Amino acid sequence: MSQQSVLYDVPGPRQRRLTLIGSVVATVLLLAAAYFLVYRPLDDKGQFSMELWGPLIDPSNENFSLVWKRIGTGFQNTLTAAALAIVSSLVVGTLLAVLRIQLKSLTRRRFTGLATPLAYLLRGLNMLLSAVTRVCVEVFRGLPVVITIFFVARGFPEFGVSFDTLWYLVIGLTIYNSVVIAEILRSGMEGLPGGQAEAAAAIGLSPAQTTRMILLPQAFRIMLPALISQLVVVLKDTSLGFIISYEETLNIGKQIIGALDNPIQVYVVIAVMFILVNYSLSKLAQYVQRRLSRGRKTAGTPAQNPPPAALASQSESNGQGI
Amino acid sequence: MSVLIDKFDVFAGGFWLTLQICVLAAVGALLLGAVLAVLRISPVPPLRAVGTGYVNVFRNMPLTVVMFFAAFGLPALGSNADFLRVPGLDAVFSRLDTDLPYFRFALIALVLYTAAFVCEALRSGVNAVPAGQAEAARSLGLTFGQNLRYVVLPQSWKASVVPLGSVIIAMIKNSALVGFFGVVGDLSQTADQLTSAEGYAFVPVAIGISIGYLIMTVPLGALLDRIEKRQAVAR
């Protein structure tokens, strides 16, 4: 909202009057559009009848408690899957990021103290591992998460490993999101000023110690907003569980619709629930971001921003899951 | 692996349909997203509120829910999404013309959902234009519209290419969902069809489908990385 004062002058009396008129006209037009394009067709089809809404909003309705108990179960399942997926993708993602940073620094090492063939072997091995992780990241980042979940649910039984559907969903989400989180953390670590790692090396920390004690904590801090918006993505993506018939909110919603035949009403309720939870998470991300930037200023340290373009593109792409 | 060769036309067909959906949805989302972005930075408060409300609603709702709304809510309202049958377009994208289940509904859902992210990408581009530029334009006496048209938007376009590209990549990946909503013949539905109904071995089919998606996403991602690097140098 800060740019708006840049794009146009602070309005004078005439401009204020014009804006007011414009506002009134726009409001009237919008309300008319909402009435004629949304309310009227809905009403014509009888979508506001108590018969359809009753089970969802009227406590005296016979189905009310049953319906909400089912929705509660569904939401609980959604949150369980999301929590498990978040924790495991954070762990796997962090490990992957550290691994990739380590491999990258190792590929630059020449192993001069060792015999020549051994040194070449080690270098080759490093390069191979580095390439393999790179390919894994590119592949899993480029695949739709729906496909990943679907493949996990279809593929694991094929190889004789079968779990509860919850675990297919969690594994599928973890594969996709851990790769994304690894990339977020890696770009956070690479965005740090080179002096950080140099200073750590100068006081005698090993590369592993440098990553663990110096780079990773700072990367977490800088990338916290991007990480939180990735959590929103995970929560949204758990709704894909319906594809492998995991009993999450949407799937339960489908069952309710099967029984009561009120699709629009049930989806409105479910959508509102998702929006409320995700919106508060996004607000949390904004709050964290503000606090972090303020903290950095008051501490008087030079701003250690990651490359702005990288951060912007990261958080943009991360905001968008399914 | 013989399924990859035997059923090559099925894979190719799935790829082609997915590509069509992606192109149509990208165009629609870019147009709608641009309108939303203008709303969000406009001086009229109710329009701003509409833009903000739209973005908040669609960004926080799973695409799955949007799809359900489009696929089951619109028919309940008696709409067939006929307005998407633009005369010239349906000659190129034949699926628009036919009444195969849910193609147009899925398209609407994808456009509505992606537009929110396009809007945010464009707005982040506007925010990236140095404030002094717009101030200078204003001090020259340009109006809001002129300011936007001649000074801010041309520059913001440059800053929003990379985030926009990420949005499009995400949209390509999201398009995989339409196969699970009855759009017959797209890549993800091909996987389902070949493994569960026709009983082909899982691994080769998985590889074929993955290659199909990676062809669309990886080169685009590499291109974006390159653009980003070049911009970083230019700065």
XYZ file of C-alpha atoms in Angstrom:
557
model
C 0.000 0.000 0.000
C 2.994 2.264 0.218
C 3.251 2.695 -3.526
C -0.164 4.216 -3.938
C 0.937 7.602 -2.657
C 3.751 7.442 -5.177
C 1.515 6.739 -8.141
C -0.844 9.631 -7.552
C -0.778 12.868 -5.587
C -2.198 13.222 -2.149
C -5.715 14.106 -3.319
C -6.877 17.684 -3.122
C -10.519 18.697 -2.576
C -11.494 18.236 -6.223
C -9.731 14.899 -6.491
C -11.254 13.757 -3.207
C -14.690 14.624 -4.533
C -14.001 12.743 -7.750
C -12.707 9.740 -5.825
C -15.786 9.774 -3.644
C -18.062 9.871 -6.684
C -16.024 7.150 -8.327
C -16.211 5.067 -5.165
C -19.964 5.393 -4.940
C -20.420 4.554 -8.611
C -18.055 1.600 -8.351
C -19.790 0.306 -5.225
C -23.204 0.555 -6.831
C -21.971 -1.189 -9.967
C -20.305 -3.933 -7.959
C -23.352 -4.497 -5.807
C -25.556 -4.600 -8.902
C -23.203 -7.076 -10.538
C -23.157 -9.207 -7.400
C -26.953 -9.118 -7.237
C -27.638 -9.920 -10.880
C -24.740 -12.272 -11.596
C -24.464 -14.118 -8.298
C -27.453 -13.670 -6.018
C -30.243 -13.845 -8.604
C -29.080 -17.037 -10.365
C -28.448 -18.669 -6.995
C -31.842 -17.643 -5.700
C -33.553 -18.754 -8.901
C -32.123 -22.203 -8.399
C -33.265 -22.191 -4.785
C -29.736 -22.314 -3.449
C -30.635 -20.215 -0.414
C -33.307 -22.571 0.837
C -33.022 -23.712 4.437
C -33.292 -27.288 3.232
C -29.816 -26.979 1.705
C -28.204 -24.690 4.276
C -29.913 -26.125 7.366
C -27.578 -29.048 8.013
C -24.652 -26.627 7.995
C -25.876 -23.606 9.935
C -29.008 -24.558 11.854
C -28.168 -26.295 15.164
C -31.715 -27.606 15.489
C -31.426 -29.481 12.207
C -31.286 -33.246 12.650
C -28.141 -33.545 10.542
C -26.305 -30.575 12.022
C -24.207 -32.297 14.684
C -23.537 -35.272 12.451
C -22.362 -33.092 9.576
C -20.093 -30.977 11.730
C -18.664 -33.996 13.457
C -17.719 -35.375 10.043
C -16.262 -32.035 8.950
C -14.358 -31.889 12.242
C -12.881 -35.317 11.578
C -11.951 -34.250 8.072
C -10.294 -31.075 9.248
C -8.431 -32.966 11.923
C -7.186 -35.389 9.273
C -6.142 -32.485 7.068
C -4.202 -30.908 9.919
C -2.590 -34.227 10.866
C -1.392 -34.824 7.325
C -0.248 -31.200 7.009
C 1.643 -31.281 10.322
C 3.401 -34.533 9.480
C 4.236 -33.325 5.975
C 5.529 -29.984 7.291
C 7.799 -31.545 9.900
C 9.194 -34.189 7.588
C 9.717 -31.812 4.678
C 11.489 -29.323 6.944
C 13.815 -32.063 8.208
C 14.460 -33.618 4.808
C 14.696 -30.209 3.154
C 17.284 -28.967 5.642
C 19.357 -32.112 5.237
C 19.143 -31.838 1.454
C 20.165 -28.170 1.502
C 23.145 -28.902 3.753
C 24.117 -31.869 1.606
C 24.023 -29.822 -1.568
C 26.044 -26.982 -0.051
C 28.608 -29.476 1.260
C 28.889 -31.261 -2.055
C 29.319 -27.984 -3.834
C 32.161 -26.906 -1.582
C 33.721 -30.378 -1.838
C 33.733 -30.311 -5.636
C 36.046 -27.316 -5.430
C 38.451 -29.194 -3.205
C 41.411 -30.835 -4.896
C 42.442 -33.359 -2.220
C 46.095 -32.449 -2.768
C 47.385 -34.527 0.135
C 46.195 -37.791 -1.370
C 47.566 -40.035 -4.077
C 46.571 -38.827 -7.524
C 44.179 -41.651 -8.510
C 42.437 -41.488 -5.136
C 42.070 -37.733 -5.402
C 40.558 -38.067 -8.860
C 38.251 -40.803 -7.613
C 37.028 -38.635 -4.734
C 36.534 -35.640 -6.998
C 34.642 -37.750 -9.499
C 32.471 -39.171 -6.749
C 31.698 -35.707 -5.455
C 30.783 -34.429 -8.871
C 28.592 -37.454 -9.476
C 26.765 -37.030 -6.166
C 26.385 -33.341 -6.777
C 24.915 -33.996 -10.206
C 22.574 -36.668 -8.832
C 21.164 -34.378 -6.139
C 20.826 -31.593 -8.686
C 18.860 -33.837 -11.034
C 16.662 -35.066 -8.164
C 15.874 -31.500 -7.173
C 15.053 -30.462 -10.743
C 12.891 -33.516 -11.368
C 10.870 -33.368 -8.178
C 10.485 -29.620 -8.419
C 9.289 -29.889 -11.990
C 6.721 -32.606 -11.361
C 3.213 -31.612 -10.301
C 2.636 -32.509 -6.660
C -0.595 -34.275 -7.669
C 1.437 -36.580 -9.851
C 3.970 -37.174 -7.084
C 1.247 -38.143 -4.629
C -0.457 -40.292 -7.234
C 2.787 -42.052 -8.113
C 3.575 -42.691 -4.461
C 0.138 -44.153 -3.812
C 0.263 -46.264 -6.953
C 3.940 -47.138 -6.920
C 4.551 -48.206 -3.339
C 2.004 -51.059 -3.381
C 3.483 -52.100 -6.735
C 6.780 -52.717 -4.973
C 5.089 -54.534 -2.128
C 5.193 -51.731 0.422
C 1.806 -50.645 1.610
C 0.791 -48.159 4.280
C -2.208 -46.234 5.381
C -3.319 -43.639 2.800
C -2.214 -40.945 5.261
C 1.403 -41.968 4.720
C 1.162 -41.916 0.956
C -0.080 -38.369 1.174
C 2.625 -37.388 3.658
C 5.376 -39.016 1.604
C 4.150 -37.438 -1.618
C 3.936 -33.993 -0.056
C 7.326 -34.438 1.590
C 9.050 -35.364 -1.651
C 7.780 -32.239 -3.365
C 8.031 -29.745 -0.524
C 11.363 -30.876 0.902
C 12.944 -30.121 -2.453
C 11.366 -26.677 -2.515
C 12.407 -25.983 1.075
C 15.920 -27.186 0.313
C 16.105 -24.688 -2.539
C 14.783 -21.894 -0.315
C 17.396 -22.605 2.343
C 20.166 -23.039 -0.194
C 19.431 -19.734 -1.866
C 19.295 -18.209 1.626
C 22.740 -19.584 2.448
C 24.203 -18.558 -0.884
C 22.718 -15.110 -0.516
C 24.641 -14.515 2.691
C 27.663 -12.248 2.392
C 30.753 -14.281 1.548
C 32.500 -12.796 4.562
C 30.409 -14.918 6.882
C 31.800 -18.199 5.609
C 35.309 -16.716 5.258
C 35.296 -15.503 8.851
C 34.087 -18.908 10.006
C 36.897 -20.596 8.075
C 39.386 -18.093 9.484
C 38.587 -19.028 13.067
C 39.079 -22.653 12.147
C 35.587 -24.020 11.728
C 35.241 -26.938 9.356
C 32.866 -26.549 6.377
C 30.298 -28.704 8.174
C 30.536 -26.573 11.302
C 30.329 -23.413 9.240
C 27.129 -24.592 7.611
C 25.595 -25.805 10.827
C 26.567 -22.946 13.130
C 26.867 -19.918 10.876
C 25.044 -20.278 7.575
C 21.998 -22.395 8.359
C 20.652 -20.352 11.309
C 20.931 -17.146 9.311
C 19.355 -18.717 6.239
C 16.428 -19.873 8.375
C 15.991 -16.389 9.726
C 16.169 -14.632 6.380
C 13.970 -17.146 4.643
C 11.397 -17.491 7.413
C 8.631 -15.664 5.496
C 9.204 -17.824 2.431
C 9.187 -20.898 4.649
C 5.913 -19.917 6.274
C 4.254 -19.327 2.912
C 5.487 -22.763 1.917
C 3.651 -24.114 4.952
C 0.464 -22.537 3.619
C 1.152 -24.416 0.402
C 1.496 -27.700 2.271
C -1.780 -27.107 4.068
C -3.504 -26.324 0.777
C -1.931 -29.305 -0.909
C -3.261 -31.768 1.654
C -6.609 -31.245 -0.068
C -5.152 -33.396 -2.852
C -5.576 -36.338 -0.499
C -8.978 -36.891 -2.045
C -7.253 -38.264 -5.135
C -5.963 -41.238 -3.158
C -9.169 -41.228 -1.089
C -7.622 -40.055 2.141
C -10.401 -38.837 4.410
C -9.501 -35.155 4.584
C -11.859 -32.172 4.627
C -12.657 -32.162 0.939
C -13.260 -35.870 0.757
C -15.618 -35.699 3.738
C -17.294 -32.790 1.990
C -17.855 -34.995 -1.021
C -19.432 -37.650 1.164
C -21.734 -35.105 2.789
C -22.746 -33.854 -0.644
C -23.472 -37.420 -1.657
C -25.867 -37.708 1.251
C -27.460 -34.253 1.290
C -27.025 -33.099 -2.311
C -25.977 -29.535 -1.513
C -22.618 -29.055 -3.305
C -22.473 -25.261 -3.340
C -23.231 -24.866 0.353
C -20.731 -27.474 1.528
C -17.969 -26.099 -0.689
C -18.648 -22.579 0.562
C -18.217 -23.755 4.147
C -15.050 -25.698 3.346
C -13.615 -22.826 1.318
C -14.253 -20.401 4.189
C -12.500 -22.727 6.613
C -9.446 -23.013 4.374
C -9.366 -19.299 3.703
C -9.503 -18.419 7.399
C -6.679 -20.757 8.367
C -4.446 -19.893 5.408
C -5.127 -16.184 5.670
C -4.041 -16.132 9.297
C -0.904 -18.067 8.364
C -0.121 -15.539 5.618
C -0.666 -12.696 8.069
C 1.740 -14.442 10.427
C 4.285 -14.546 7.603
C 3.865 -10.815 6.985
C 4.189 -10.082 10.690
C 7.355 -12.148 10.926
C 8.767 -10.412 7.881
C 8.072 -6.968 9.357
C 9.552 -7.922 12.690
C 12.648 -9.351 11.082
C 13.283 -6.317 8.926
C 12.721 -4.011 11.889
C 15.006 -6.120 14.079
C 17.731 -5.883 11.492
C 17.495 -2.124 11.299
C 17.528 -1.503 15.040
C 20.466 -3.843 15.511
C 22.424 -1.478 13.292
C 23.973 -4.279 11.277
C 24.233 -3.804 7.542
C 21.182 -5.286 5.862
C 21.952 -8.843 4.893
C 19.354 -9.286 2.278
C 19.439 -12.193 -0.072
C 19.457 -11.102 -3.696
C 16.070 -9.368 -3.932
C 15.146 -10.903 -7.253
C 15.842 -14.384 -5.946
C 13.782 -13.823 -2.839
C 10.894 -12.290 -4.729
C 10.696 -15.085 -7.244
C 11.074 -17.677 -4.537
C 8.290 -16.389 -2.375
C 6.048 -15.791 -5.362
C 6.392 -19.295 -6.630
C 6.084 -20.687 -3.155
C 2.882 -18.918 -2.428
C 1.305 -20.917 -5.136
C 0.667 -24.532 -4.453
C -2.623 -26.050 -5.167
C 9.330 -50.093 -21.343
C 7.462 -51.137 -24.477
C 4.423 -49.216 -23.293
C 6.302 -45.985 -24.013
C 6.574 -46.974 -27.663
C 3.298 -48.853 -28.063
C 1.249 -46.115 -26.469
C 3.301 -43.215 -27.683
C 0.246 -41.609 -29.272
C -1.556 -41.702 -25.921
C 1.320 -39.924 -24.201
C 1.631 -37.457 -27.047
C -2.103 -36.805 -26.985
C -2.028 -36.223 -23.239
C 0.893 -33.875 -23.616
C -0.856 -31.959 -26.383
C -4.068 -31.557 -24.376
C -2.170 -30.439 -21.275
C -0.288 -27.944 -23.399
C -3.568 -26.572 -24.790
C -5.029 -26.147 -21.324
C -1.853 -24.443 -20.148
C -1.741 -21.996 -23.046
C -5.411 -21.061 -22.744
C -5.231 -20.786 -18.962
C -2.025 -18.746 -19.125
C -3.561 -16.240 -21.523
C -6.739 -15.988 -19.468
C -4.890 -15.695 -16.182
C -2.532 -13.028 -17.522
C -5.466 -10.921 -18.752
C -7.530 -11.306 -15.579
C -4.451 -10.879 -13.402
C -3.522 -7.646 -15.173
C -7.031 -6.281 -14.600
C -6.818 -7.267 -10.931
C -3.414 -5.651 -10.566
C -4.765 -2.386 -11.979
C -7.703 -2.625 -9.566
C -5.357 -3.190 -6.665
C -3.297 -0.077 -7.354
C -6.170 2.142 -8.468
C -7.085 5.291 -6.502
C -10.719 4.235 -5.974
C -11.058 2.417 -2.607
C -13.902 -0.012 -3.475
C -12.034 -1.238 -6.546
C -8.927 -1.717 -4.419
C -11.018 -3.657 -1.920
C -12.343 -5.903 -4.678
C -8.835 -6.609 -5.937
C -7.514 -7.325 -2.462
C -10.504 -9.468 -1.568
C -10.191 -11.496 -4.742
C -6.507 -12.145 -4.193
C -6.976 -13.107 -0.568
C -9.839 -15.461 -1.324
C -8.275 -17.260 -4.243
C -4.777 -17.383 -2.858
C -5.876 -19.039 0.343
C -8.277 -21.525 -1.158
C -6.895 -24.834 -2.438
C -7.168 -25.131 -6.214
C -9.009 -28.370 -5.564
C -11.851 -26.437 -3.954
C -11.914 -23.948 -6.839
C -12.093 -26.864 -9.255
C -14.962 -28.415 -7.326
C -16.812 -25.109 -7.404
C -16.331 -24.772 -11.136
C -17.033 -28.395 -11.968
C -20.081 -28.902 -9.758
C -21.216 -25.426 -8.793
C -21.498 -23.961 -12.285
C -23.627 -26.792 -13.672
C -25.828 -26.475 -10.574
C -26.347 -22.867 -11.592
C -27.263 -23.951 -15.079
C -24.159 -22.536 -16.743
C -22.351 -24.476 -19.413
C -19.539 -21.958 -19.631
C -20.639 -21.378 -23.192
C -19.072 -17.945 -23.246
C -15.700 -19.648 -23.678
C -16.742 -20.828 -27.124
C -15.108 -17.902 -28.848
C -15.644 -18.466 -32.595
C -12.037 -18.105 -33.742
C -10.527 -19.897 -30.772
C -12.466 -23.114 -30.988
C -11.087 -23.700 -34.459
C -7.610 -23.922 -32.941
C -8.500 -25.506 -29.594
C -11.123 -28.002 -30.679
C -11.879 -29.054 -27.108
C -13.501 -25.694 -26.418
C -16.198 -26.496 -28.919
C -17.030 -30.005 -27.828
C -19.001 -30.885 -24.748
C -16.575 -33.378 -23.295
C -16.980 -33.193 -19.555
C -15.490 -30.334 -17.665
C -12.861 -29.027 -20.071
C -14.210 -25.480 -19.955
C -14.999 -25.707 -16.242
C -11.467 -26.822 -15.451
C -10.164 -23.982 -17.593
C -12.257 -21.449 -15.665
C -11.024 -22.802 -12.334
C -7.396 -22.664 -13.457
C -7.763 -19.099 -14.752
C -9.555 -17.812 -11.640
C -6.988 -19.393 -9.347
C -3.868 -18.397 -11.261
C -5.048 -14.826 -11.833
C -4.625 -14.071 -8.117
C -0.965 -15.034 -8.311
C -0.437 -13.202 -11.596
C -1.855 -10.088 -9.943
C 0.588 -10.397 -7.073
C 3.513 -10.971 -9.424
C 2.628 -7.853 -11.422
C 2.176 -5.838 -8.264
C 5.547 -6.934 -6.926
C 6.931 -5.619 -10.214
C 5.226 -2.265 -9.648
C 6.667 -2.153 -6.149
C 10.105 -2.816 -7.546
C 10.079 0.383 -9.612
C 12.047 2.979 -7.646
C 9.705 5.481 -6.005
C 11.679 8.365 -7.505
C 10.574 7.370 -11.008
C 6.907 7.763 -10.223
C 7.566 10.910 -8.235
C 9.452 12.433 -11.128
C 6.614 11.522 -13.489
C 4.109 13.132 -11.171
C 6.156 16.250 -10.808
C 6.096 16.529 -14.604
C 2.323 16.626 -14.282
C 1.465 13.177 -15.602
C -1.850 11.818 -14.404
C -2.282 8.457 -12.717
C -3.079 6.773 -16.016
C -0.203 8.388 -17.888
C 2.143 7.690 -15.023
C 1.190 4.047 -15.114
C 1.278 3.746 -18.883
C 4.478 5.608 -19.727
C 6.636 5.309 -16.640
C 5.735 2.629 -14.150
C 4.310 -0.307 -16.134
C 7.044 -0.517 -18.793
C 9.624 -0.753 -16.025
C 7.622 -2.982 -13.728
C 7.168 -5.434 -16.573
C 10.898 -6.098 -16.497
C 10.915 -6.761 -12.770
C 7.903 -9.039 -12.899
C 9.040 -11.356 -15.705
C 10.740 -13.767 -13.324
C 7.915 -14.000 -10.736
C 5.414 -14.262 -13.596
C 7.397 -17.121 -15.039
C 7.320 -18.912 -11.690
C 3.567 -18.433 -11.599
C 3.220 -19.932 -15.067
C 5.404 -22.896 -14.130
C 3.275 -23.466 -11.046
C 0.192 -23.252 -13.243
C 1.519 -25.899 -15.612
C 2.029 -28.149 -12.620
C -1.393 -27.320 -11.242
C -2.971 -28.226 -14.556
C -2.228 -31.851 -13.647
C -5.232 -31.641 -11.382
C -7.726 -31.315 -14.225
C -7.244 -34.957 -15.154
C -8.678 -35.918 -11.793
C -11.752 -33.828 -12.525
C -12.815 -35.753 -15.549
C -10.971 -33.908 -18.302
C -10.449 -36.929 -20.494
C -7.060 -37.386 -22.076
C -4.732 -34.978 -20.313
C -1.352 -36.242 -19.114
C -2.310 -37.003 -15.522
C -5.464 -38.773 -16.604
C -3.354 -40.780 -19.049
C -1.359 -42.126 -16.107
C -4.507 -43.177 -14.287
C -5.984 -44.744 -17.405
C -2.916 -46.719 -18.416
C -2.015 -48.055 -14.973
C -5.366 -48.787 -13.384
C -7.718 -49.472 -16.269
C -5.411 -50.998 -18.868
C -3.063 -52.612 -16.373
C 0.246 -51.472 -17.790
C 3.326 -51.713 -15.582
C 3.638 -48.711 -13.342
C 7.242 -47.641 -13.728
C 7.423 -47.031 -17.489
C 4.128 -45.146 -17.436
C 5.381 -43.020 -14.538
C 8.564 -42.273 -16.457
C 6.620 -41.310 -19.574
C 4.296 -38.972 -17.676
C 7.187 -37.414 -15.763
C 9.055 -36.741 -18.989
C 5.927 -35.080 -20.360
C 5.709 -32.630 -17.481
C 9.436 -32.056 -17.215
C 9.549 -31.085 -20.913
C 7.202 -28.231 -20.058
C 8.576 -27.107 -16.704
C 12.356 -27.593 -16.679
C 13.303 -25.562 -19.781
C 11.071 -22.721 -18.630
C 12.738 -22.804 -15.214
C 16.189 -22.776 -16.781
C 15.191 -19.834 -18.961
C 13.974 -17.938 -15.902
C 17.214 -18.642 -14.024
C 19.097 -17.191 -16.957
C 16.925 -14.071 -17.121
C 17.319 -13.613 -13.393
C 21.091 -13.909 -13.591
C 21.225 -11.398 -16.414
C 19.084 -8.951 -14.487
C 21.321 -9.379 -11.448
C 24.308 -8.475 -13.586
C 22.510 -5.519 -15.124
C 21.831 -4.190 -11.676
